[in-house]
Amino acid sequence: MFNTGDPNVKKLVFGSLRRVALAAAAVTAAGWVQAGEVEVLHWWTSGGEAKAAAALKQQLQAQGHTWKDFAVAGGGGDNAMTVLKSRVVSGNPPAAAQIKGPSLQEWAAEGVLANIDDVAKANQWDSLLPKVVADVMKYKGSYIAVPVNVHRVNWLWINPEAFKKAGAKVPTNWDEFFAAAEALKKAGIIPVAHGGQNWQDFTTFESVALGLGGGDFYKKALVQLDDATIKGPTMTKVLETFRRIKGYTDKNAPGRDWNLATAMVIKGEAGMQLMGDWAKGEFLAAGKVPGKDFVCTHAPGTAQAFTFNVDSFAMFKLRDESKIKAQKDLAAAIMSPQFQEVFNLNKGSIPVRLNMDLSKFDDCAKLSAKDFVQTAKSGGLVPSIAHGMAVPSAAQGAMQDVVSQFWNDDRMTVQQAQERLARAAKTR
């Protein structure tokens, strides 16, 4: 969780974390936070995301609680995690924080997260959640977090007018992808909208890996971190294809936020974007209609697979009874059918509850929900490594750095990248 090579810093940080429960209790006892106030850390700051967060705020306020927004900009959540670690170490954590995947287990192991089994049992979470999701929300068999949604990461977003102008067709494999990209380029349209940030590079990389290697290769290389698979011929092809995509992005891509890249597709400045379904929230916020103003399709070669990213809120230990009540009401509200519907309609994701009525959802969401269930049965449902669902954060961060270095440095050979990826996968 703490990507630092200094063992003394790590020892200091984790030592502080183990004392955070007592520190948090002291903060509460001192009366620094108003009774019934829920401070929530998240990184939902773009248009569609902000609307989704507002829905949760309204539901809590309707129950008489005070919502204190603790939003930290930065689409991948890296900035938010840096701020959260600082707050926790200083003994002043928020009531709830957006944490997900293996990082939940790392935080729970430090003894700073609250057990919310009583809320889960009262609301029958075990029967409402897919087991693969419920297991992620638990530590040693007890719920310590509540899931908000399910995002599909392996999407390709297309502006149909741009494609029509270029005479391009929607690609189903990587050869067709590059044919479309070439057609868009000749028509004077930026083929691929991309933001040159580490997590965006890694998002593209994992879709290439899944599309070329399939689910078994993906699991061996990017979940099990198998050394031979990372160094093997399929990964060579993945890296070659990944690098080829860069030639179809624009010179202003470095540092661009993901939602600004999505805006390029919305406006027709670019033809395609490889991004998770939170991008759909941007299209909808701009008043665009799926199937008419934009096309959602699986990333090339990934029709039978689903890379999932589950947003969730971890609940930190508190002492004050009124704050605990507000915190539990927050957990229950997140899993309520009303919030699941409103939130996911705005966010672009699908409800995490299995028994939801999807009649208000668009065709992209319905396809996502259908594929989520089917791939869970077929074995094609895999966790997104780029979005913190697959491996410990230290290994993820190290591998992410290698992938971005390879993307940005044409002098790095594919073989060098594979060797560095294999070493990075061993980072703990």
PDB file of C-alpha atoms in Angstrom, residues 154-409:
ATOM      1  CA  ASN A 154     -12.697  -3.139 -21.156  1.00  0.00           C
ATOM      2  CA  TRP A 155     -14.855  -0.736 -23.170  1.00  0.00           C
ATOM      3  CA  LEU A 156     -14.172   1.083 -26.421  1.00  0.00           C
ATOM      4  CA  TRP A 157     -16.049   4.385 -26.899  1.00  0.00           C
ATOM      5  CA  ILE A 158     -16.709   5.619 -30.411  1.00  0.00           C
ATOM      6  CA  ASN A 159     -18.037   8.773 -32.056  1.00  0.00           C
ATOM      7  CA  PRO A 160     -20.192   7.407 -34.912  1.00  0.00           C
ATOM      8  CA  GLU A 161     -20.116  10.656 -36.886  1.00  0.00           C
ATOM      9  CA  ALA A 162     -16.324  10.609 -36.880  1.00  0.00           C
ATOM     10  CA  PHE A 163     -16.356   7.005 -38.061  1.00  0.00           C
ATOM     11  CA  LYS A 164     -18.871   7.849 -40.778  1.00  0.00           C
ATOM     12  CA  LYS A 165     -16.722  10.729 -41.977  1.00  0.00           C
ATOM     13  CA  ALA A 166     -13.671   8.450 -42.085  1.00  0.00           C
ATOM     14  CA  GLY A 167     -15.493   5.517 -43.644  1.00  0.00           C
ATOM     15  CA  ALA A 168     -14.337   3.350 -40.738  1.00  0.00           C
ATOM     16  CA  LYS A 169     -16.150   0.402 -39.169  1.00  0.00           C
ATOM     17  CA  VAL A 170     -16.465  -0.485 -35.499  1.00  0.00           C
ATOM     18  CA  PRO A 171     -13.543  -2.813 -34.722  1.00  0.00           C
ATOM     19  CA  THR A 172     -13.929  -6.220 -33.072  1.00  0.00           C
ATOM     20  CA  ASN A 173     -10.214  -7.154 -33.022  1.00  0.00           C
ATOM     21  CA  TRP A 174      -6.901  -5.320 -32.977  1.00  0.00           C
ATOM     22  CA  ASP A 175      -6.289  -5.548 -36.725  1.00  0.00           C
ATOM     23  CA  GLU A 176      -9.635  -3.863 -37.312  1.00  0.00           C
ATOM     24  CA  PHE A 177      -8.809  -1.321 -34.593  1.00  0.00           C
ATOM     25  CA  PHE A 178      -5.693  -0.180 -36.417  1.00  0.00           C
ATOM     26  CA  ALA A 179      -7.512  -0.142 -39.755  1.00  0.00           C
ATOM     27  CA  ALA A 180     -10.114   2.197 -38.208  1.00  0.00           C
ATOM     28  CA  ALA A 181      -7.373   4.305 -36.627  1.00  0.00           C
ATOM     29  CA  GLU A 182      -5.641   4.713 -39.981  1.00  0.00           C
ATOM     30  CA  ALA A 183      -8.906   5.727 -41.658  1.00  0.00           C
ATOM     31  CA  LEU A 184      -9.586   8.322 -38.952  1.00  0.00           C
ATOM     32  CA  LYS A 185      -6.078   9.696 -39.274  1.00  0.00           C
ATOM     33  CA  LYS A 186      -6.458  10.131 -43.046  1.00  0.00           C
ATOM     34  CA  ALA A 187      -9.755  11.959 -42.431  1.00  0.00           C
ATOM     35  CA  GLY A 188      -7.969  14.485 -40.191  1.00  0.00           C
ATOM     36  CA  ILE A 189      -9.477  13.134 -36.974  1.00  0.00           C
ATOM     37  CA  ILE A 190      -7.403  12.145 -33.939  1.00  0.00           C
ATOM     38  CA  PRO A 191      -7.843   8.350 -33.937  1.00  0.00           C
ATOM     39  CA  VAL A 192      -7.414   7.657 -30.206  1.00  0.00           C
ATOM     40  CA  ALA A 193      -8.212  10.051 -27.364  1.00  0.00           C
ATOM     41  CA  HIS A 194      -5.786   9.340 -24.558  1.00  0.00           C
ATOM     42  CA  GLY A 195      -4.553  10.941 -21.383  1.00  0.00           C
ATOM     43  CA  GLY A 196      -0.880  10.305 -20.758  1.00  0.00           C
ATOM     44  CA  GLN A 197      -1.156   9.430 -17.072  1.00  0.00           C
ATOM     45  CA  ASN A 198       0.137   6.211 -15.516  1.00  0.00           C
ATOM     46  CA  TRP A 199      -3.263   4.729 -14.726  1.00  0.00           C
ATOM     47  CA  GLN A 200      -4.635   5.558 -18.185  1.00  0.00           C
ATOM     48  CA  ASP A 201      -1.642   3.937 -19.860  1.00  0.00           C
ATOM     49  CA  PHE A 202      -2.190   0.843 -17.699  1.00  0.00           C
ATOM     50  CA  THR A 203      -5.917   0.784 -18.518  1.00  0.00           C
ATOM     51  CA  THR A 204      -5.095   0.629 -22.219  1.00  0.00           C
ATOM     52  CA  PHE A 205      -2.372  -1.953 -21.613  1.00  0.00           C
ATOM     53  CA  GLU A 206      -4.651  -4.377 -19.753  1.00  0.00           C
ATOM     54  CA  SER A 207      -7.291  -4.217 -22.498  1.00  0.00           C
ATOM     55  CA  VAL A 208      -4.624  -5.071 -25.072  1.00  0.00           C
ATOM     56  CA  ALA A 209      -3.443  -7.954 -22.885  1.00  0.00           C
ATOM     57  CA  LEU A 210      -6.973  -9.291 -22.472  1.00  0.00           C
ATOM     58  CA  GLY A 211      -7.828  -8.851 -26.150  1.00  0.00           C
ATOM     59  CA  LEU A 212      -4.728 -10.574 -27.488  1.00  0.00           C
ATOM     60  CA  GLY A 213      -4.102 -13.182 -24.810  1.00  0.00           C
ATOM     61  CA  GLY A 214      -7.574 -14.001 -23.538  1.00  0.00           C
ATOM     62  CA  GLY A 215      -8.751 -14.587 -19.983  1.00  0.00           C
ATOM     63  CA  ASP A 216      -6.333 -17.386 -19.090  1.00  0.00           C
ATOM     64  CA  PHE A 217      -3.291 -15.406 -20.212  1.00  0.00           C
ATOM     65  CA  TYR A 218      -4.591 -12.311 -18.423  1.00  0.00           C
ATOM     66  CA  LYS A 219      -5.054 -14.193 -15.145  1.00  0.00           C
ATOM     67  CA  LYS A 220      -1.631 -15.839 -15.310  1.00  0.00           C
ATOM     68  CA  ALA A 221       0.221 -12.653 -16.232  1.00  0.00           C
ATOM     69  CA  LEU A 222      -1.678  -9.889 -14.450  1.00  0.00           C
ATOM     70  CA  VAL A 223      -3.366 -11.601 -11.498  1.00  0.00           C
ATOM     71  CA  GLN A 224      -1.111 -14.550 -10.602  1.00  0.00           C
ATOM     72  CA  LEU A 225       1.951 -12.592 -11.819  1.00  0.00           C
ATOM     73  CA  ASP A 226       3.489 -15.727 -13.341  1.00  0.00           C
ATOM     74  CA  ASP A 227       7.087 -14.994 -14.311  1.00  0.00           C
ATOM     75  CA  ALA A 228       7.217 -17.262 -17.383  1.00  0.00           C
ATOM     76  CA  THR A 229       3.983 -15.798 -18.766  1.00  0.00           C
ATOM     77  CA  ILE A 230       5.163 -12.217 -18.306  1.00  0.00           C
ATOM     78  CA  LYS A 231       8.380 -13.066 -20.153  1.00  0.00           C
ATOM     79  CA  GLY A 232       6.630 -15.171 -22.821  1.00  0.00           C
ATOM     80  CA  PRO A 233       5.789 -14.590 -26.513  1.00  0.00           C
ATOM     81  CA  THR A 234       2.195 -13.474 -25.920  1.00  0.00           C
ATOM     82  CA  MET A 235       3.357 -10.615 -23.698  1.00  0.00           C
ATOM     83  CA  THR A 236       5.837  -9.665 -26.415  1.00  0.00           C
ATOM     84  CA  LYS A 237       2.934  -9.261 -28.847  1.00  0.00           C
ATOM     85  CA  VAL A 238       0.923  -7.358 -26.228  1.00  0.00           C
ATOM     86  CA  LEU A 239       3.697  -4.810 -25.705  1.00  0.00           C
ATOM     87  CA  GLU A 240       4.271  -4.396 -29.451  1.00  0.00           C
ATOM     88  CA  THR A 241       0.563  -3.738 -29.995  1.00  0.00           C
ATOM     89  CA  PHE A 242       0.351  -1.410 -26.999  1.00  0.00           C
ATOM     90  CA  ARG A 243       3.218   0.730 -28.304  1.00  0.00           C
ATOM     91  CA  ARG A 244       1.616   0.873 -31.751  1.00  0.00           C
ATOM     92  CA  ILE A 245      -1.478   2.570 -30.281  1.00  0.00           C
ATOM     93  CA  LYS A 246       0.589   5.567 -29.173  1.00  0.00           C
ATOM     94  CA  GLY A 247       1.183   6.527 -32.784  1.00  0.00           C
ATOM     95  CA  TYR A 248      -2.526   7.250 -33.125  1.00  0.00           C
ATOM     96  CA  THR A 249      -2.780   9.598 -30.128  1.00  0.00           C
ATOM     97  CA  ASP A 250      -2.125  13.348 -30.282  1.00  0.00           C
ATOM     98  CA  LYS A 251       0.896  15.309 -29.092  1.00  0.00           C
ATOM     99  CA  ASN A 252      -1.106  16.947 -26.277  1.00  0.00           C
ATOM    100  CA  ALA A 253      -1.955  13.634 -24.619  1.00  0.00           C
ATOM    101  CA  PRO A 254       0.701  13.743 -21.846  1.00  0.00           C
ATOM    102  CA  GLY A 255      -0.876  14.714 -18.533  1.00  0.00           C
ATOM    103  CA  ARG A 256      -4.415  14.996 -19.906  1.00  0.00           C
ATOM    104  CA  ASP A 257      -7.204  13.951 -17.504  1.00  0.00           C
ATOM    105  CA  TRP A 258      -9.375  11.061 -18.660  1.00  0.00           C
ATOM    106  CA  ASN A 259     -12.581  13.100 -18.827  1.00  0.00           C
ATOM    107  CA  LEU A 260     -10.923  15.634 -21.120  1.00  0.00           C
ATOM    108  CA  ALA A 261      -9.991  12.753 -23.420  1.00  0.00           C
ATOM    109  CA  THR A 262     -13.629  11.608 -23.304  1.00  0.00           C
ATOM    110  CA  ALA A 263     -14.693  15.152 -24.199  1.00  0.00           C
ATOM    111  CA  MET A 264     -12.596  14.873 -27.369  1.00  0.00           C
ATOM    112  CA  VAL A 265     -14.712  11.897 -28.463  1.00  0.00           C
ATOM    113  CA  ILE A 266     -17.934  13.655 -27.436  1.00  0.00           C
ATOM    114  CA  LYS A 267     -17.010  16.659 -29.593  1.00  0.00           C
ATOM    115  CA  GLY A 268     -15.853  14.551 -32.539  1.00  0.00           C
ATOM    116  CA  GLU A 269     -12.259  15.757 -32.240  1.00  0.00           C
ATOM    117  CA  ALA A 270     -11.244  12.125 -31.706  1.00  0.00           C
ATOM    118  CA  GLY A 271     -12.792   8.905 -32.933  1.00  0.00           C
ATOM    119  CA  MET A 272     -12.154   6.413 -30.107  1.00  0.00           C
ATOM    120  CA  GLN A 273     -11.214   6.051 -26.459  1.00  0.00           C
ATOM    121  CA  LEU A 274     -10.258   2.935 -24.509  1.00  0.00           C
ATOM    122  CA  MET A 275     -11.687   3.580 -21.042  1.00  0.00           C
ATOM    123  CA  GLY A 276     -13.958   2.092 -18.394  1.00  0.00           C
ATOM    124  CA  ASP A 277     -17.671   2.785 -18.330  1.00  0.00           C
ATOM    125  CA  TRP A 278     -17.317   5.837 -16.110  1.00  0.00           C
ATOM    126  CA  ALA A 279     -16.704   7.517 -19.485  1.00  0.00           C
ATOM    127  CA  LYS A 280     -20.376   6.904 -20.266  1.00  0.00           C
ATOM    128  CA  GLY A 281     -21.288   9.201 -17.388  1.00  0.00           C
ATOM    129  CA  GLU A 282     -19.523  12.015 -19.263  1.00  0.00           C
ATOM    130  CA  PHE A 283     -21.462  11.325 -22.464  1.00  0.00           C
ATOM    131  CA  LEU A 284     -24.739  11.296 -20.545  1.00  0.00           C
ATOM    132  CA  ALA A 285     -23.862  14.470 -18.630  1.00  0.00           C
ATOM    133  CA  ALA A 286     -23.293  16.123 -22.005  1.00  0.00           C
ATOM    134  CA  GLY A 287     -26.795  15.115 -23.104  1.00  0.00           C
ATOM    135  CA  LYS A 288     -25.620  12.434 -25.537  1.00  0.00           C
ATOM    136  CA  VAL A 289     -27.700   9.358 -26.342  1.00  0.00           C
ATOM    137  CA  PRO A 290     -26.120   5.882 -26.507  1.00  0.00           C
ATOM    138  CA  GLY A 291     -26.496   4.187 -29.865  1.00  0.00           C
ATOM    139  CA  LYS A 292     -27.069   7.547 -31.544  1.00  0.00           C
ATOM    140  CA  ASP A 293     -24.430  10.041 -30.398  1.00  0.00           C
ATOM    141  CA  PHE A 294     -21.920   7.475 -29.188  1.00  0.00           C
ATOM    142  CA  VAL A 295     -21.242   3.764 -29.468  1.00  0.00           C
ATOM    143  CA  CYS A 296     -20.182   1.506 -26.594  1.00  0.00           C
ATOM    144  CA  THR A 297     -18.514  -1.744 -27.530  1.00  0.00           C
ATOM    145  CA  HIS A 298     -16.040  -4.115 -25.943  1.00  0.00           C
ATOM    146  CA  ALA A 299     -12.331  -3.406 -26.353  1.00  0.00           C
ATOM    147  CA  PRO A 300     -10.991  -5.312 -29.371  1.00  0.00           C
ATOM    148  CA  GLY A 301     -10.931  -9.070 -28.836  1.00  0.00           C
ATOM    149  CA  THR A 302     -12.592  -8.973 -25.398  1.00  0.00           C
ATOM    150  CA  ALA A 303     -16.220  -9.830 -26.192  1.00  0.00           C
ATOM    151  CA  GLN A 304     -16.153 -12.901 -23.934  1.00  0.00           C
ATOM    152  CA  ALA A 305     -14.398 -11.207 -21.022  1.00  0.00           C
ATOM    153  CA  PHE A 306     -15.138  -8.581 -18.393  1.00  0.00           C
ATOM    154  CA  THR A 307     -12.506  -6.679 -16.418  1.00  0.00           C
ATOM    155  CA  PHE A 308     -14.265  -5.450 -13.309  1.00  0.00           C
ATOM    156  CA  ASN A 309     -13.602  -2.482 -11.092  1.00  0.00           C
ATOM    157  CA  VAL A 310     -15.797  -2.261  -7.986  1.00  0.00           C
ATOM    158  CA  ASP A 311     -15.912   1.061  -6.167  1.00  0.00           C
ATOM    159  CA  SER A 312     -16.369   0.664  -2.426  1.00  0.00           C
ATOM    160  CA  PHE A 313     -16.244   2.610   0.808  1.00  0.00           C
ATOM    161  CA  ALA A 314     -14.240   1.391   3.762  1.00  0.00           C
ATOM    162  CA  MET A 315     -15.588   2.401   7.170  1.00  0.00           C
ATOM    163  CA  PHE A 316     -13.050   3.632   9.717  1.00  0.00           C
ATOM    164  CA  LYS A 317     -13.306   2.918  13.430  1.00  0.00           C
ATOM    165  CA  LEU A 318     -15.144   5.571  15.434  1.00  0.00           C
ATOM    166  CA  ARG A 319     -16.161   5.879  19.113  1.00  0.00           C
ATOM    167  CA  ASP A 320     -18.890   8.516  19.187  1.00  0.00           C
ATOM    168  CA  GLU A 321     -22.290   6.779  19.027  1.00  0.00           C
ATOM    169  CA  SER A 322     -23.967   9.450  16.882  1.00  0.00           C
ATOM    170  CA  LYS A 323     -21.153   9.273  14.361  1.00  0.00           C
ATOM    171  CA  ILE A 324     -21.308   5.476  14.316  1.00  0.00           C
ATOM    172  CA  LYS A 325     -25.056   5.665  13.676  1.00  0.00           C
ATOM    173  CA  ALA A 326     -24.490   8.070  10.783  1.00  0.00           C
ATOM    174  CA  GLN A 327     -21.747   5.839   9.416  1.00  0.00           C
ATOM    175  CA  LYS A 328     -23.996   2.755   9.491  1.00  0.00           C
ATOM    176  CA  ASP A 329     -26.813   4.680   7.856  1.00  0.00           C
ATOM    177  CA  LEU A 330     -24.326   5.598   5.122  1.00  0.00           C
ATOM    178  CA  ALA A 331     -23.447   1.929   4.591  1.00  0.00           C
ATOM    179  CA  ALA A 332     -27.098   0.907   4.415  1.00  0.00           C
ATOM    180  CA  ALA A 333     -27.924   3.800   2.078  1.00  0.00           C
ATOM    181  CA  ILE A 334     -25.184   2.810  -0.368  1.00  0.00           C
ATOM    182  CA  MET A 335     -26.707  -0.654  -0.815  1.00  0.00           C
ATOM    183  CA  SER A 336     -30.307   0.561  -1.002  1.00  0.00           C
ATOM    184  CA  PRO A 337     -32.130   0.013  -4.331  1.00  0.00           C
ATOM    185  CA  GLN A 338     -32.936   3.724  -4.564  1.00  0.00           C
ATOM    186  CA  PHE A 339     -29.331   4.832  -4.305  1.00  0.00           C
ATOM    187  CA  GLN A 340     -28.011   1.988  -6.463  1.00  0.00           C
ATOM    188  CA  GLU A 341     -30.306   3.114  -9.259  1.00  0.00           C
ATOM    189  CA  VAL A 342     -29.729   6.870  -9.051  1.00  0.00           C
ATOM    190  CA  PHE A 343     -25.990   6.582  -8.478  1.00  0.00           C
ATOM    191  CA  ASN A 344     -25.273   4.148 -11.293  1.00  0.00           C
ATOM    192  CA  LEU A 345     -27.498   5.956 -13.768  1.00  0.00           C
ATOM    193  CA  ASN A 346     -25.258   8.991 -13.225  1.00  0.00           C
ATOM    194  CA  LYS A 347     -21.943   7.193 -12.861  1.00  0.00           C
ATOM    195  CA  GLY A 348     -22.184   5.053 -16.001  1.00  0.00           C
ATOM    196  CA  SER A 349     -21.688   1.822 -14.043  1.00  0.00           C
ATOM    197  CA  ILE A 350     -24.160  -0.925 -13.124  1.00  0.00           C
ATOM    198  CA  PRO A 351     -25.689  -1.729  -9.722  1.00  0.00           C
ATOM    199  CA  VAL A 352     -23.799  -4.181  -7.571  1.00  0.00           C
ATOM    200  CA  ARG A 353     -27.080  -5.666  -6.278  1.00  0.00           C
ATOM    201  CA  LEU A 354     -28.191  -8.731  -8.212  1.00  0.00           C
ATOM    202  CA  ASN A 355     -31.964  -8.201  -7.976  1.00  0.00           C
ATOM    203  CA  MET A 356     -32.151  -4.707  -9.454  1.00  0.00           C
ATOM    204  CA  ASP A 357     -34.720  -3.511 -11.963  1.00  0.00           C
ATOM    205  CA  LEU A 358     -32.676  -2.210 -14.919  1.00  0.00           C
ATOM    206  CA  SER A 359     -35.591  -0.802 -16.918  1.00  0.00           C
ATOM    207  CA  LYS A 360     -34.301   2.783 -16.546  1.00  0.00           C
ATOM    208  CA  PHE A 361     -30.818   1.840 -17.683  1.00  0.00           C
ATOM    209  CA  ASP A 362     -29.548   2.229 -21.244  1.00  0.00           C
ATOM    210  CA  ASP A 363     -28.437  -0.516 -23.607  1.00  0.00           C
ATOM    211  CA  CYS A 364     -24.765  -0.136 -22.636  1.00  0.00           C
ATOM    212  CA  ALA A 365     -25.594  -0.832 -18.993  1.00  0.00           C
ATOM    213  CA  LYS A 366     -27.909  -3.726 -19.835  1.00  0.00           C
ATOM    214  CA  LEU A 367     -25.182  -5.317 -21.975  1.00  0.00           C
ATOM    215  CA  SER A 368     -22.692  -4.803 -19.155  1.00  0.00           C
ATOM    216  CA  ALA A 369     -25.028  -6.405 -16.600  1.00  0.00           C
ATOM    217  CA  LYS A 370     -25.673  -9.391 -18.861  1.00  0.00           C
ATOM    218  CA  ASP A 371     -21.980  -9.907 -19.561  1.00  0.00           C
ATOM    219  CA  PHE A 372     -21.133  -9.548 -15.866  1.00  0.00           C
ATOM    220  CA  VAL A 373     -23.374 -12.486 -14.978  1.00  0.00           C
ATOM    221  CA  GLN A 374     -22.298 -14.593 -17.965  1.00  0.00           C
ATOM    222  CA  THR A 375     -18.560 -14.099 -17.524  1.00  0.00           C
ATOM    223  CA  ALA A 376     -18.871 -14.888 -13.822  1.00  0.00           C
ATOM    224  CA  LYS A 377     -20.139 -18.313 -14.909  1.00  0.00           C
ATOM    225  CA  SER A 378     -17.718 -18.823 -17.826  1.00  0.00           C
ATOM    226  CA  GLY A 379     -14.532 -17.731 -16.067  1.00  0.00           C
ATOM    227  CA  GLY A 380     -14.145 -14.621 -18.200  1.00  0.00           C
ATOM    228  CA  LEU A 381     -14.750 -12.287 -15.250  1.00  0.00           C
ATOM    229  CA  VAL A 382     -11.341 -10.937 -14.224  1.00  0.00           C
ATOM    230  CA  PRO A 383     -10.234  -8.154 -11.857  1.00  0.00           C
ATOM    231  CA  SER A 384      -8.740  -5.013 -13.336  1.00  0.00           C
ATOM    232  CA  ILE A 385      -5.071  -4.694 -12.440  1.00  0.00           C
ATOM    233  CA  ALA A 386      -5.049  -1.063 -13.604  1.00  0.00           C
ATOM    234  CA  HIS A 387      -7.804  -0.153 -11.132  1.00  0.00           C
ATOM    235  CA  GLY A 388      -6.529  -1.809  -8.002  1.00  0.00           C
ATOM    236  CA  MET A 389      -8.606  -4.982  -8.052  1.00  0.00           C
ATOM    237  CA  ALA A 390      -6.061  -7.681  -8.944  1.00  0.00           C
ATOM    238  CA  VAL A 391      -2.766  -7.477  -7.045  1.00  0.00           C
ATOM    239  CA  PRO A 392      -1.238  -5.751  -3.992  1.00  0.00           C
ATOM    240  CA  SER A 393      -0.719  -2.051  -4.532  1.00  0.00           C
ATOM    241  CA  ALA A 394       3.086  -2.202  -4.393  1.00  0.00           C
ATOM    242  CA  ALA A 395       3.287  -4.651  -7.304  1.00  0.00           C
ATOM    243  CA  GLN A 396       0.593  -2.767  -9.208  1.00  0.00           C
ATOM    244  CA  GLY A 397       2.418   0.533  -8.817  1.00  0.00           C
ATOM    245  CA  ALA A 398       5.756  -0.908  -9.899  1.00  0.00           C
ATOM    246  CA  MET A 399       4.249  -2.587 -12.980  1.00  0.00           C
ATOM    247  CA  GLN A 400       2.300   0.535 -13.844  1.00  0.00           C
ATOM    248  CA  ASP A 401       5.523   2.557 -13.807  1.00  0.00           C
ATOM    249  CA  VAL A 402       7.201   0.114 -16.198  1.00  0.00           C
ATOM    250  CA  VAL A 403       4.272   0.222 -18.622  1.00  0.00           C
ATOM    251  CA  SER A 404       4.271   4.034 -18.694  1.00  0.00           C
ATOM    252  CA  GLN A 405       8.050   4.156 -19.088  1.00  0.00           C
ATOM    253  CA  PHE A 406       7.720   1.824 -22.068  1.00  0.00           C
ATOM    254  CA  TRP A 407       4.901   3.968 -23.511  1.00  0.00           C
ATOM    255  CA  ASN A 408       6.921   7.164 -23.174  1.00  0.00           C
ATOM    256  CA  ASP A 409      10.428   5.946 -24.047  1.00  0.00           C
TER     257      ASP A 409
END
